Amino acid sequence: QARMVAGRRLLIGASTHDVDEAARAVAAGADYCGVGAMFSTSLKPNRQPAGPAYLQGYLERFGRVPHLAIGGVDAENISILVDAGVQGVAISNAVCGADDPGRVVDTIVKAIPAADAAETC
């Protein structure tokens, strides 16, 4: 429905929690998928983490569809996602709740190999 309204002018993403949801999102025309929750998060405490295994499954089936890993991602666990092949991450609490948000962002950006080629904010 969003694609009918926006056409190809906007990127449309879909939050997914397993490969079946990802398959439906990709079939429906999502430009990218949120993949998670990777880890436990205080923002959604009732969400059971799918973990890096879901990220790996996503990449095996939908590697051509861009993704952002989401959910509990922080400077301490980013290396786990990098090892699993993550392209990018969406982060909230780890930055917004940090004493030094700039340091946290810098650590995470430097951990992702393709980050120098991507736009960061």
CSV table of N, CA, C and O in Angstrom, one decimal:
chain,number,residue,atom,x,y,z
A,1,GLN,N,0.8,-1.2,0.0
A,1,GLN,CA,0.0,0.0,0.0
A,1,GLN,C,0.9,1.3,0.0
A,1,GLN,O,0.6,2.2,-0.7
A,2,ALA,N,2.0,1.2,0.8
A,2,ALA,CA,2.8,2.4,0.8
A,2,ALA,C,3.5,2.6,-0.6
A,2,ALA,O,3.6,3.8,-1.0
A,3,ARG,N,3.8,1.6,-1.3
A,3,ARG,CA,4.4,1.7,-2.6
A,3,ARG,C,3.4,2.3,-3.5
A,3,ARG,O,3.8,3.2,-4.4
A,4,MET,N,2.1,2.0,-3.4
A,4,MET,CA,1.1,2.6,-4.3
A,4,MET,C,1.0,4.1,-4.1
A,4,MET,O,0.8,4.9,-5.0
A,5,VAL,N,1.2,4.6,-2.9
A,5,VAL,CA,1.1,6.0,-2.6
A,5,VAL,C,2.4,6.7,-2.9
A,5,VAL,O,2.4,7.7,-3.6
A,6,ALA,N,3.6,6.1,-2.6
A,6,ALA,CA,4.9,6.8,-2.8
A,6,ALA,C,5.5,6.5,-4.1
A,6,ALA,O,6.4,7.2,-4.5
A,7,GLY,N,5.1,5.5,-4.8
A,7,GLY,CA,5.7,5.1,-6.0
A,7,GLY,C,7.2,4.7,-5.7
A,7,GLY,O,7.4,4.1,-4.7
A,8,ARG,N,8.1,5.0,-6.6
A,8,ARG,CA,9.5,4.7,-6.3
A,8,ARG,C,10.3,5.9,-5.8
A,8,ARG,O,11.5,5.9,-5.7
A,9,ARG,N,9.5,7.0,-5.4
A,9,ARG,CA,10.2,8.2,-4.9
A,9,ARG,C,10.8,8.0,-3.5
A,9,ARG,O,11.7,8.7,-3.2
A,10,LEU,N,10.3,7.1,-2.7
A,10,LEU,CA,10.7,6.9,-1.4
A,10,LEU,C,11.2,5.5,-1.2
A,10,LEU,O,10.8,4.6,-1.8
A,11,LEU,N,12.2,5.4,-0.3
A,11,LEU,CA,12.6,4.0,0.1
A,11,LEU,C,11.6,3.6,1.2
A,11,LEU,O,11.2,4.3,2.1
A,12,ILE,N,11.2,2.3,1.1
A,12,ILE,CA,10.3,1.7,2.0
A,12,ILE,C,11.0,0.5,2.7
A,12,ILE,O,11.5,-0.4,2.1
A,13,GLY,N,11.0,0.6,4.0
A,13,GLY,CA,11.6,-0.5,4.8
A,13,GLY,C,10.5,-1.2,5.6
A,13,GLY,O,9.4,-0.7,5.8
A,14,ALA,N,10.9,-2.4,6.0
A,14,ALA,CA,9.9,-3.2,6.8
A,14,ALA,C,10.7,-3.9,8.0
A,14,ALA,O,11.8,-4.4,7.8
A,15,SER,N,10.1,-3.8,9.2
A,15,SER,CA,10.7,-4.5,10.3
A,15,SER,C,10.4,-6.0,10.2
A,15,SER,O,9.3,-6.3,10.0
A,16,THR,N,11.4,-6.8,10.4
A,16,THR,CA,11.2,-8.3,10.3
A,16,THR,C,11.9,-8.9,11.5
A,16,THR,O,12.9,-8.4,12.0
A,17,HIS,N,11.3,-10.0,11.9
A,17,HIS,CA,11.8,-10.8,13.1
A,17,HIS,C,12.2,-12.2,12.8
A,17,HIS,O,12.7,-12.9,13.7
A,18,ASP,N,11.9,-12.6,11.6
A,18,ASP,CA,12.3,-14.0,11.1
A,18,ASP,C,12.3,-14.0,9.6
A,18,ASP,O,11.9,-13.1,9.0
A,19,VAL,N,12.8,-15.1,9.0
A,19,VAL,CA,13.0,-15.2,7.6
A,19,VAL,C,11.6,-15.2,6.9
A,19,VAL,O,11.5,-14.7,5.8
A,20,ASP,N,10.6,-15.7,7.5
A,20,ASP,CA,9.2,-15.7,6.9
A,20,ASP,C,8.7,-14.3,6.8
A,20,ASP,O,8.2,-13.9,5.7
A,21,GLU,N,8.9,-13.5,7.8
A,21,GLU,CA,8.5,-12.0,7.7
A,21,GLU,C,9.3,-11.3,6.6
A,21,GLU,O,8.8,-10.5,5.9
A,22,ALA,N,10.6,-11.6,6.6
A,22,ALA,CA,11.5,-11.0,5.6
A,22,ALA,C,11.0,-11.4,4.2
A,22,ALA,O,11.0,-10.6,3.3
A,23,ALA,N,10.7,-12.7,4.0
A,23,ALA,CA,10.2,-13.1,2.7
A,23,ALA,C,8.9,-12.4,2.3
A,23,ALA,O,8.8,-11.9,1.1
A,24,ARG,N,8.0,-12.2,3.2
A,24,ARG,CA,6.8,-11.4,2.9
A,24,ARG,C,7.2,-9.9,2.6
A,24,ARG,O,6.6,-9.4,1.6
A,25,ALA,N,8.1,-9.4,3.3
A,25,ALA,CA,8.5,-8.0,3.1
A,25,ALA,C,9.1,-7.8,1.7
A,25,ALA,O,8.8,-6.8,1.0
A,26,VAL,N,10.0,-8.7,1.4
A,26,VAL,CA,10.7,-8.6,0.1
A,26,VAL,C,9.7,-8.8,-1.0
A,26,VAL,O,9.7,-8.1,-2.0
A,27,ALA,N,8.8,-9.8,-0.9
A,27,ALA,CA,7.8,-10.0,-1.9
A,27,ALA,C,6.9,-8.8,-2.1
A,27,ALA,O,6.4,-8.6,-3.2
A,28,ALA,N,6.7,-8.1,-1.0
A,28,ALA,CA,5.8,-6.9,-1.1
A,28,ALA,C,6.5,-5.7,-1.6
A,28,ALA,O,5.9,-4.7,-1.8
A,29,GLY,N,7.8,-5.8,-1.8
A,29,GLY,CA,8.5,-4.7,-2.4
A,29,GLY,C,9.3,-3.8,-1.5
A,29,GLY,O,9.7,-2.7,-1.9
A,30,ALA,N,9.6,-4.3,-0.3
A,30,ALA,CA,10.5,-3.5,0.6
A,30,ALA,C,11.8,-3.2,0.0
A,30,ALA,O,12.4,-4.1,-0.6
A,31,ASP,N,12.3,-2.0,0.1
A,31,ASP,CA,13.6,-1.7,-0.4
A,31,ASP,C,14.7,-2.1,0.6
A,31,ASP,O,15.9,-2.4,0.2
A,32,TYR,N,14.4,-2.2,1.9
A,32,TYR,CA,15.3,-2.7,2.9
A,32,TYR,C,14.5,-3.3,4.0
A,32,TYR,O,13.3,-3.1,4.2
A,33,CYS,N,15.2,-4.1,4.8
A,33,CYS,CA,14.5,-4.7,6.0
A,33,CYS,C,15.3,-4.4,7.3
A,33,CYS,O,16.5,-4.4,7.3
A,34,GLY,N,14.5,-4.1,8.3
A,34,GLY,CA,15.1,-4.1,9.6
A,34,GLY,C,15.1,-5.5,10.1
A,34,GLY,O,14.1,-6.3,9.9
A,35,VAL,N,16.2,-6.0,10.6
A,35,VAL,CA,16.4,-7.4,11.0
A,35,VAL,C,16.7,-7.4,12.5
A,35,VAL,O,17.7,-6.9,12.9
A,36,GLY,N,15.8,-8.0,13.2
A,36,GLY,CA,16.0,-8.0,14.7
A,36,GLY,C,14.8,-8.6,15.4
A,36,GLY,O,13.9,-9.1,14.8
A,37,ALA,N,14.8,-8.5,16.6
A,37,ALA,CA,15.8,-7.9,17.4
A,37,ALA,C,17.0,-8.8,17.6
A,37,ALA,O,16.9,-10.0,17.8
A,38,MET,N,18.2,-8.1,17.5
A,38,MET,CA,19.4,-8.9,17.6
A,38,MET,C,19.7,-9.3,19.0
A,38,MET,O,20.1,-10.4,19.3
A,39,PHE,N,19.5,-8.4,19.9
A,39,PHE,CA,19.8,-8.6,21.3
A,39,PHE,C,18.7,-8.0,22.2
A,39,PHE,O,17.8,-7.3,21.7
A,40,SER,N,18.7,-8.3,23.5
A,40,SER,CA,17.6,-7.8,24.4
A,40,SER,C,17.8,-6.3,24.4
A,40,SER,O,18.9,-5.7,24.2
A,41,THR,N,16.6,-5.6,24.5
A,41,THR,CA,16.6,-4.2,24.5
A,41,THR,C,15.6,-3.6,25.5
A,41,THR,O,14.5,-4.2,25.6
A,42,SER,N,16.0,-2.6,26.2
A,42,SER,CA,15.0,-2.0,27.1
A,42,SER,C,13.9,-1.2,26.4
A,42,SER,O,12.9,-1.0,27.0
A,43,LEU,N,14.1,-0.9,25.2
A,43,LEU,CA,13.0,-0.2,24.4
A,43,LEU,C,11.8,-1.1,24.1
A,43,LEU,O,10.7,-0.7,24.0
A,44,LYS,N,12.1,-2.4,23.9
A,44,LYS,CA,11.1,-3.4,23.7
A,44,LYS,C,11.4,-4.6,24.5
A,44,LYS,O,11.8,-5.7,24.0
A,45,PRO,N,11.2,-4.5,25.8
A,45,PRO,CA,11.6,-5.6,26.7
A,45,PRO,C,10.9,-6.9,26.5
A,45,PRO,O,11.4,-8.0,26.9
A,46,ASN,N,9.7,-6.9,25.9
A,46,ASN,CA,8.9,-8.1,25.6
A,46,ASN,C,9.3,-8.8,24.3
A,46,ASN,O,8.8,-9.9,24.0
A,47,ARG,N,10.2,-8.2,23.5
A,47,ARG,CA,10.6,-8.8,22.2
A,47,ARG,C,11.7,-9.8,22.5
A,47,ARG,O,12.7,-9.4,23.0
A,48,GLN,N,11.4,-11.0,22.1
A,48,GLN,CA,12.5,-12.0,22.3
A,48,GLN,C,13.5,-11.8,21.2
A,48,GLN,O,13.1,-11.8,20.0
A,49,PRO,N,14.8,-11.7,21.5
A,49,PRO,CA,15.8,-11.5,20.5
A,49,PRO,C,15.9,-12.7,19.5
A,49,PRO,O,15.8,-13.8,19.9
A,50,ALA,N,16.0,-12.3,18.2
A,50,ALA,CA,16.2,-13.4,17.2
A,50,ALA,C,17.6,-13.7,17.1
A,50,ALA,O,18.0,-14.8,16.7
A,51,GLY,N,18.5,-12.7,17.4
A,51,GLY,CA,19.9,-13.0,17.5
A,51,GLY,C,20.6,-13.0,16.1
A,51,GLY,O,20.0,-12.9,15.1
A,52,PRO,N,21.9,-13.0,16.2
A,52,PRO,CA,22.7,-13.1,15.0
A,52,PRO,C,22.4,-14.2,14.0
A,52,PRO,O,22.7,-14.1,12.8
A,53,ALA,N,21.9,-15.3,14.5
A,53,ALA,CA,21.5,-16.4,13.7
A,53,ALA,C,20.5,-16.0,12.7
A,53,ALA,O,20.5,-16.4,11.5
A,54,TYR,N,19.5,-15.1,13.1
A,54,TYR,CA,18.5,-14.6,12.1
A,54,TYR,C,19.2,-13.7,11.1
A,54,TYR,O,18.9,-13.8,9.9
A,55,LEU,N,20.2,-12.9,11.5
A,55,LEU,CA,20.9,-12.1,10.5
A,55,LEU,C,21.6,-13.0,9.5
A,55,LEU,O,21.5,-12.7,8.3
A,56,GLN,N,22.2,-14.0,9.9
A,56,GLN,CA,22.9,-14.9,9.0
A,56,GLN,C,21.9,-15.6,8.0
A,56,GLN,O,22.1,-15.7,6.8
A,57,GLY,N,20.7,-16.0,8.6
A,57,GLY,CA,19.7,-16.6,7.7
A,57,GLY,C,19.1,-15.6,6.7
A,57,GLY,O,18.9,-15.9,5.6
A,58,TYR,N,19.0,-14.4,7.2
A,58,TYR,CA,18.5,-13.3,6.3
A,58,TYR,C,19.5,-13.1,5.1
A,58,TYR,O,19.1,-13.1,4.0
A,59,LEU,N,20.8,-13.0,5.5
A,59,LEU,CA,21.8,-12.8,4.4
A,59,LEU,C,21.9,-14.0,3.5
A,59,LEU,O,22.1,-13.8,2.3
A,60,GLU,N,21.7,-15.2,3.9
A,60,GLU,CA,21.7,-16.4,3.1
A,60,GLU,C,20.5,-16.3,2.0
A,60,GLU,O,20.7,-16.7,0.9
A,61,ARG,N,19.4,-15.9,2.5
A,61,ARG,CA,18.2,-15.9,1.6
A,61,ARG,C,18.0,-14.6,0.9
A,61,ARG,O,17.5,-14.6,-0.3
A,62,PHE,N,18.4,-13.5,1.5
A,62,PHE,CA,18.0,-12.1,0.9
A,62,PHE,C,19.2,-11.2,0.8
A,62,PHE,O,19.1,-10.0,1.0
A,63,GLY,N,20.4,-11.8,0.6
A,63,GLY,CA,21.6,-11.0,0.6
A,63,GLY,C,21.6,-9.8,-0.3
A,63,GLY,O,22.3,-8.8,0.0
A,64,ARG,N,20.8,-9.8,-1.3
A,64,ARG,CA,20.8,-8.7,-2.3
A,64,ARG,C,19.9,-7.6,-1.8
A,64,ARG,O,19.9,-6.5,-2.3
A,65,VAL,N,19.1,-7.8,-0.7
A,65,VAL,CA,18.2,-6.8,-0.2
A,65,VAL,C,18.9,-6.1,1.0
A,65,VAL,O,19.2,-6.8,2.0
A,66,PRO,N,19.1,-4.8,0.9
A,66,PRO,CA,19.8,-4.1,2.1
A,66,PRO,C,19.0,-4.4,3.4
A,66,PRO,O,17.8,-4.6,3.4
A,67,HIS,N,19.8,-4.3,4.5
A,67,HIS,CA,19.2,-4.5,5.8
A,67,HIS,C,19.9,-3.6,6.8
A,67,HIS,O,21.0,-3.1,6.6
A,68,LEU,N,19.2,-3.4,7.9
A,68,LEU,CA,19.8,-2.8,9.1
A,68,LEU,C,19.5,-3.7,10.3
A,68,LEU,O,18.3,-4.0,10.5
A,69,ALA,N,20.5,-4.1,11.0
A,69,ALA,CA,20.3,-4.9,12.2
A,69,ALA,C,19.8,-4.0,13.3
A,69,ALA,O,20.3,-2.8,13.4
A,70,ILE,N,18.9,-4.4,14.1
A,70,ILE,CA,18.3,-3.5,15.1
A,70,ILE,C,18.0,-4.3,16.3
A,70,ILE,O,17.8,-5.5,16.3
A,71,GLY,N,17.9,-3.6,17.4
A,71,GLY,CA,17.5,-4.2,18.7
A,71,GLY,C,18.7,-4.5,19.6
A,71,GLY,O,19.3,-5.6,19.4
A,72,GLY,N,19.0,-3.7,20.5
A,72,GLY,CA,20.0,-3.9,21.5
A,72,GLY,C,21.4,-3.8,21.0
A,72,GLY,O,22.4,-4.3,21.7
A,73,VAL,N,21.6,-3.3,19.9
A,73,VAL,CA,23.0,-3.2,19.3
A,73,VAL,C,23.7,-2.1,20.0
A,73,VAL,O,23.2,-1.0,20.3
A,74,ASP,N,25.0,-2.3,20.4
A,74,ASP,CA,25.8,-1.4,21.1
A,74,ASP,C,27.3,-1.6,20.8
A,74,ASP,O,27.6,-2.5,20.0
A,75,ALA,N,28.1,-0.7,21.3
A,75,ALA,CA,29.5,-0.8,21.0
A,75,ALA,C,30.2,-2.1,21.5
A,75,ALA,O,31.2,-2.5,21.0
A,76,GLU,N,29.6,-2.7,22.5
A,76,GLU,CA,30.1,-4.0,23.0
A,76,GLU,C,29.8,-5.2,22.2
A,76,GLU,O,30.5,-6.2,22.2
A,77,ASN,N,28.6,-5.2,21.5
A,77,ASN,CA,28.2,-6.4,20.7
A,77,ASN,C,28.3,-6.2,19.2
A,77,ASN,O,28.0,-7.1,18.5
A,78,ILE,N,28.7,-5.0,18.7
A,78,ILE,CA,28.7,-4.8,17.3
A,78,ILE,C,29.6,-5.8,16.6
A,78,ILE,O,29.3,-6.2,15.5
A,79,SER,N,30.7,-6.2,17.2
A,79,SER,CA,31.6,-7.1,16.6
A,79,SER,C,31.0,-8.5,16.2
A,79,SER,O,31.3,-9.1,15.2
A,80,ILE,N,30.0,-8.9,17.0
A,80,ILE,CA,29.3,-10.1,16.8
A,80,ILE,C,28.5,-10.0,15.4
A,80,ILE,O,28.5,-10.9,14.6
A,81,LEU,N,27.9,-8.8,15.2
A,81,LEU,CA,27.1,-8.6,14.0
A,81,LEU,C,28.1,-8.4,12.8
A,81,LEU,O,27.7,-8.9,11.7
A,82,VAL,N,29.2,-7.8,13.0
A,82,VAL,CA,30.1,-7.6,11.9
A,82,VAL,C,30.6,-9.0,11.5
A,82,VAL,O,30.7,-9.3,10.3
A,83,ASP,N,30.9,-9.9,12.4
A,83,ASP,CA,31.4,-11.2,12.1
A,83,ASP,C,30.3,-12.0,11.4
A,83,ASP,O,30.6,-12.9,10.6
A,84,ALA,N,29.0,-11.7,11.6
A,84,ALA,CA,27.9,-12.3,10.9
A,84,ALA,C,27.6,-11.7,9.5
A,84,ALA,O,26.8,-12.3,8.8
A,85,GLY,N,28.3,-10.6,9.2
A,85,GLY,CA,28.1,-10.0,7.9
A,85,GLY,C,27.2,-8.8,7.8
A,85,GLY,O,26.8,-8.4,6.7
A,86,VAL,N,26.9,-8.1,8.9
A,86,VAL,CA,26.0,-7.0,8.9
A,86,VAL,C,26.5,-5.9,7.9
A,86,VAL,O,27.7,-5.7,7.8
A,87,GLN,N,25.5,-5.3,7.3
A,87,GLN,CA,25.8,-4.1,6.4
A,87,GLN,C,25.6,-2.8,7.1
A,87,GLN,O,26.3,-1.8,6.8
A,88,GLY,N,24.7,-2.8,8.0
A,88,GLY,CA,24.4,-1.5,8.8
A,88,GLY,C,23.6,-1.8,10.0
A,88,GLY,O,23.0,-2.9,10.1
A,89,VAL,N,23.5,-0.9,10.8
A,89,VAL,CA,22.7,-1.0,12.1
A,89,VAL,C,21.8,0.2,12.3
A,89,VAL,O,22.2,1.3,11.9
A,90,ALA,N,20.8,0.0,13.0
A,90,ALA,CA,19.9,1.1,13.5
A,90,ALA,C,20.0,1.1,15.0
A,90,ALA,O,19.8,0.0,15.7
A,91,ILE,N,20.4,2.2,15.6
A,91,ILE,CA,20.7,2.2,17.0
A,91,ILE,C,19.9,3.4,17.7
A,91,ILE,O,19.9,4.5,17.1
A,92,SER,N,19.4,3.2,18.9
A,92,SER,CA,18.8,4.2,19.6
A,92,SER,C,19.4,4.4,21.0
A,92,SER,O,20.1,5.3,21.3
A,93,ASN,N,19.0,3.5,21.9
A,93,ASN,CA,19.3,3.6,23.3
A,93,ASN,C,20.8,3.6,23.5
A,93,ASN,O,21.3,4.4,24.4
A,94,ALA,N,21.6,2.9,22.8
A,94,ALA,CA,23.1,2.8,23.0
A,94,ALA,C,23.7,4.2,22.8
A,94,ALA,O,24.7,4.6,23.4
A,95,VAL,N,23.1,5.0,21.9
A,95,VAL,CA,23.6,6.4,21.7
A,95,VAL,C,22.9,7.4,22.5
A,95,VAL,O,23.5,8.2,23.2
A,96,CYS,N,21.6,7.3,22.5
A,96,CYS,CA,20.8,8.4,23.3
A,96,CYS,C,21.0,8.3,24.8
A,96,CYS,O,20.9,9.3,25.5
A,97,GLY,N,21.3,7.1,25.3
A,97,GLY,CA,21.5,6.9,26.7
A,97,GLY,C,22.9,7.0,27.1
A,97,GLY,O,23.2,6.8,28.3
A,98,ALA,N,23.8,7.3,26.2
A,98,ALA,CA,25.3,7.2,26.5
A,98,ALA,C,25.7,8.6,27.2
A,98,ALA,O,25.2,9.6,26.8
A,99,ASP,N,26.7,8.5,28.0
A,99,ASP,CA,27.4,9.7,28.6
A,99,ASP,C,28.2,10.4,27.5
A,99,ASP,O,28.3,11.6,27.5
A,100,ASP,N,28.7,9.6,26.5
A,100,ASP,CA,29.5,10.2,25.4
A,100,ASP,C,29.0,9.6,24.1
A,100,ASP,O,29.6,8.7,23.6
A,101,PRO,N,27.8,10.2,23.6
A,101,PRO,CA,27.2,9.6,22.4
A,101,PRO,C,28.2,9.6,21.2
A,101,PRO,O,28.2,8.6,20.4
A,102,GLY,N,29.0,10.6,21.1
A,102,GLY,CA,29.9,10.7,19.9
A,102,GLY,C,30.9,9.5,20.0
A,102,GLY,O,31.2,9.0,18.9
A,103,ARG,N,31.4,9.2,21.1
A,103,ARG,CA,32.3,8.1,21.2
A,103,ARG,C,31.7,6.8,20.9
A,103,ARG,O,32.3,5.9,20.2
A,104,VAL,N,30.4,6.6,21.3
A,104,VAL,CA,29.7,5.4,21.0
A,104,VAL,C,29.5,5.3,19.5
A,104,VAL,O,29.8,4.2,18.8
A,105,VAL,N,29.1,6.3,18.8
A,105,VAL,CA,28.8,6.3,17.4
A,105,VAL,C,30.2,6.1,16.7
A,105,VAL,O,30.2,5.2,15.7
A,106,ASP,N,31.2,6.7,17.1
A,106,ASP,CA,32.5,6.5,16.5
A,106,ASP,C,33.0,5.1,16.6
A,106,ASP,O,33.4,4.5,15.6
A,107,THR,N,32.8,4.4,17.7
A,107,THR,CA,33.2,3.0,17.9
A,107,THR,C,32.4,2.1,17.0
A,107,THR,O,33.0,1.2,16.3
A,108,ILE,N,31.1,2.4,16.9
A,108,ILE,CA,30.2,1.5,16.1
A,108,ILE,C,30.5,1.7,14.6
A,108,ILE,O,30.7,0.7,13.8
A,109,VAL,N,30.7,2.9,14.2
A,109,VAL,CA,31.0,3.2,12.7
A,109,VAL,C,32.3,2.6,12.3
A,109,VAL,O,32.4,2.0,11.3
A,110,LYS,N,33.3,2.7,13.2
A,110,LYS,CA,34.6,2.1,12.9
A,110,LYS,C,34.6,0.6,12.8
A,110,LYS,O,35.4,0.0,12.2
A,111,ALA,N,33.6,0.0,13.5
A,111,ALA,CA,33.6,-1.5,13.6
A,111,ALA,C,33.0,-2.1,12.3
A,111,ALA,O,33.2,-3.2,12.0
A,112,ILE,N,32.2,-1.3,11.6
A,112,ILE,CA,31.5,-1.8,10.4
A,112,ILE,C,32.4,-1.5,9.2
A,112,ILE,O,32.6,-0.4,8.8
A,113,PRO,N,32.9,-2.6,8.5
A,113,PRO,CA,33.9,-2.4,7.4
A,113,PRO,C,33.4,-1.5,6.3
A,113,PRO,O,34.2,-0.7,5.8
A,114,ALA,N,32.1,-1.6,6.0
A,114,ALA,CA,31.6,-0.8,4.8
A,114,ALA,C,31.1,0.6,5.3
A,114,ALA,O,30.7,1.4,4.5
A,115,ALA,N,31.3,1.0,6.5
A,115,ALA,CA,30.8,2.2,7.0
A,115,ALA,C,31.4,3.4,6.4
A,115,ALA,O,30.7,4.4,6.2
A,116,ASP,N,32.7,3.3,5.9
A,116,ASP,CA,33.3,4.5,5.3
A,116,ASP,C,32.7,4.7,3.9
A,116,ASP,O,32.8,5.8,3.4
A,117,ALA,N,32.0,3.7,3.4
A,117,ALA,CA,31.3,3.9,2.1
A,117,ALA,C,29.9,4.3,2.2
A,117,ALA,O,29.2,4.7,1.3
A,118,ALA,N,29.3,4.2,3.4
A,118,ALA,CA,27.9,4.5,3.7
A,118,ALA,C,27.8,5.9,4.3
A,118,ALA,O,28.7,6.5,4.9
A,119,GLU,N,26.6,6.4,4.2
A,119,GLU,CA,26.3,7.7,4.8
A,119,GLU,C,25.9,7.4,6.3
A,119,GLU,O,25.2,6.5,6.6
A,120,THR,N,26.5,8.2,7.2
A,120,THR,CA,26.2,8.0,8.6
A,120,THR,C,25.7,9.4,9.1
A,120,THR,O,26.0,10.4,8.6
A,121,CYS,N,25.0,9.3,10.2
A,121,CYS,CA,24.5,10.5,10.8
A,121,CYS,C,24.4,10.3,12.3
A,121,CYS,O,24.6,9.3,12.8
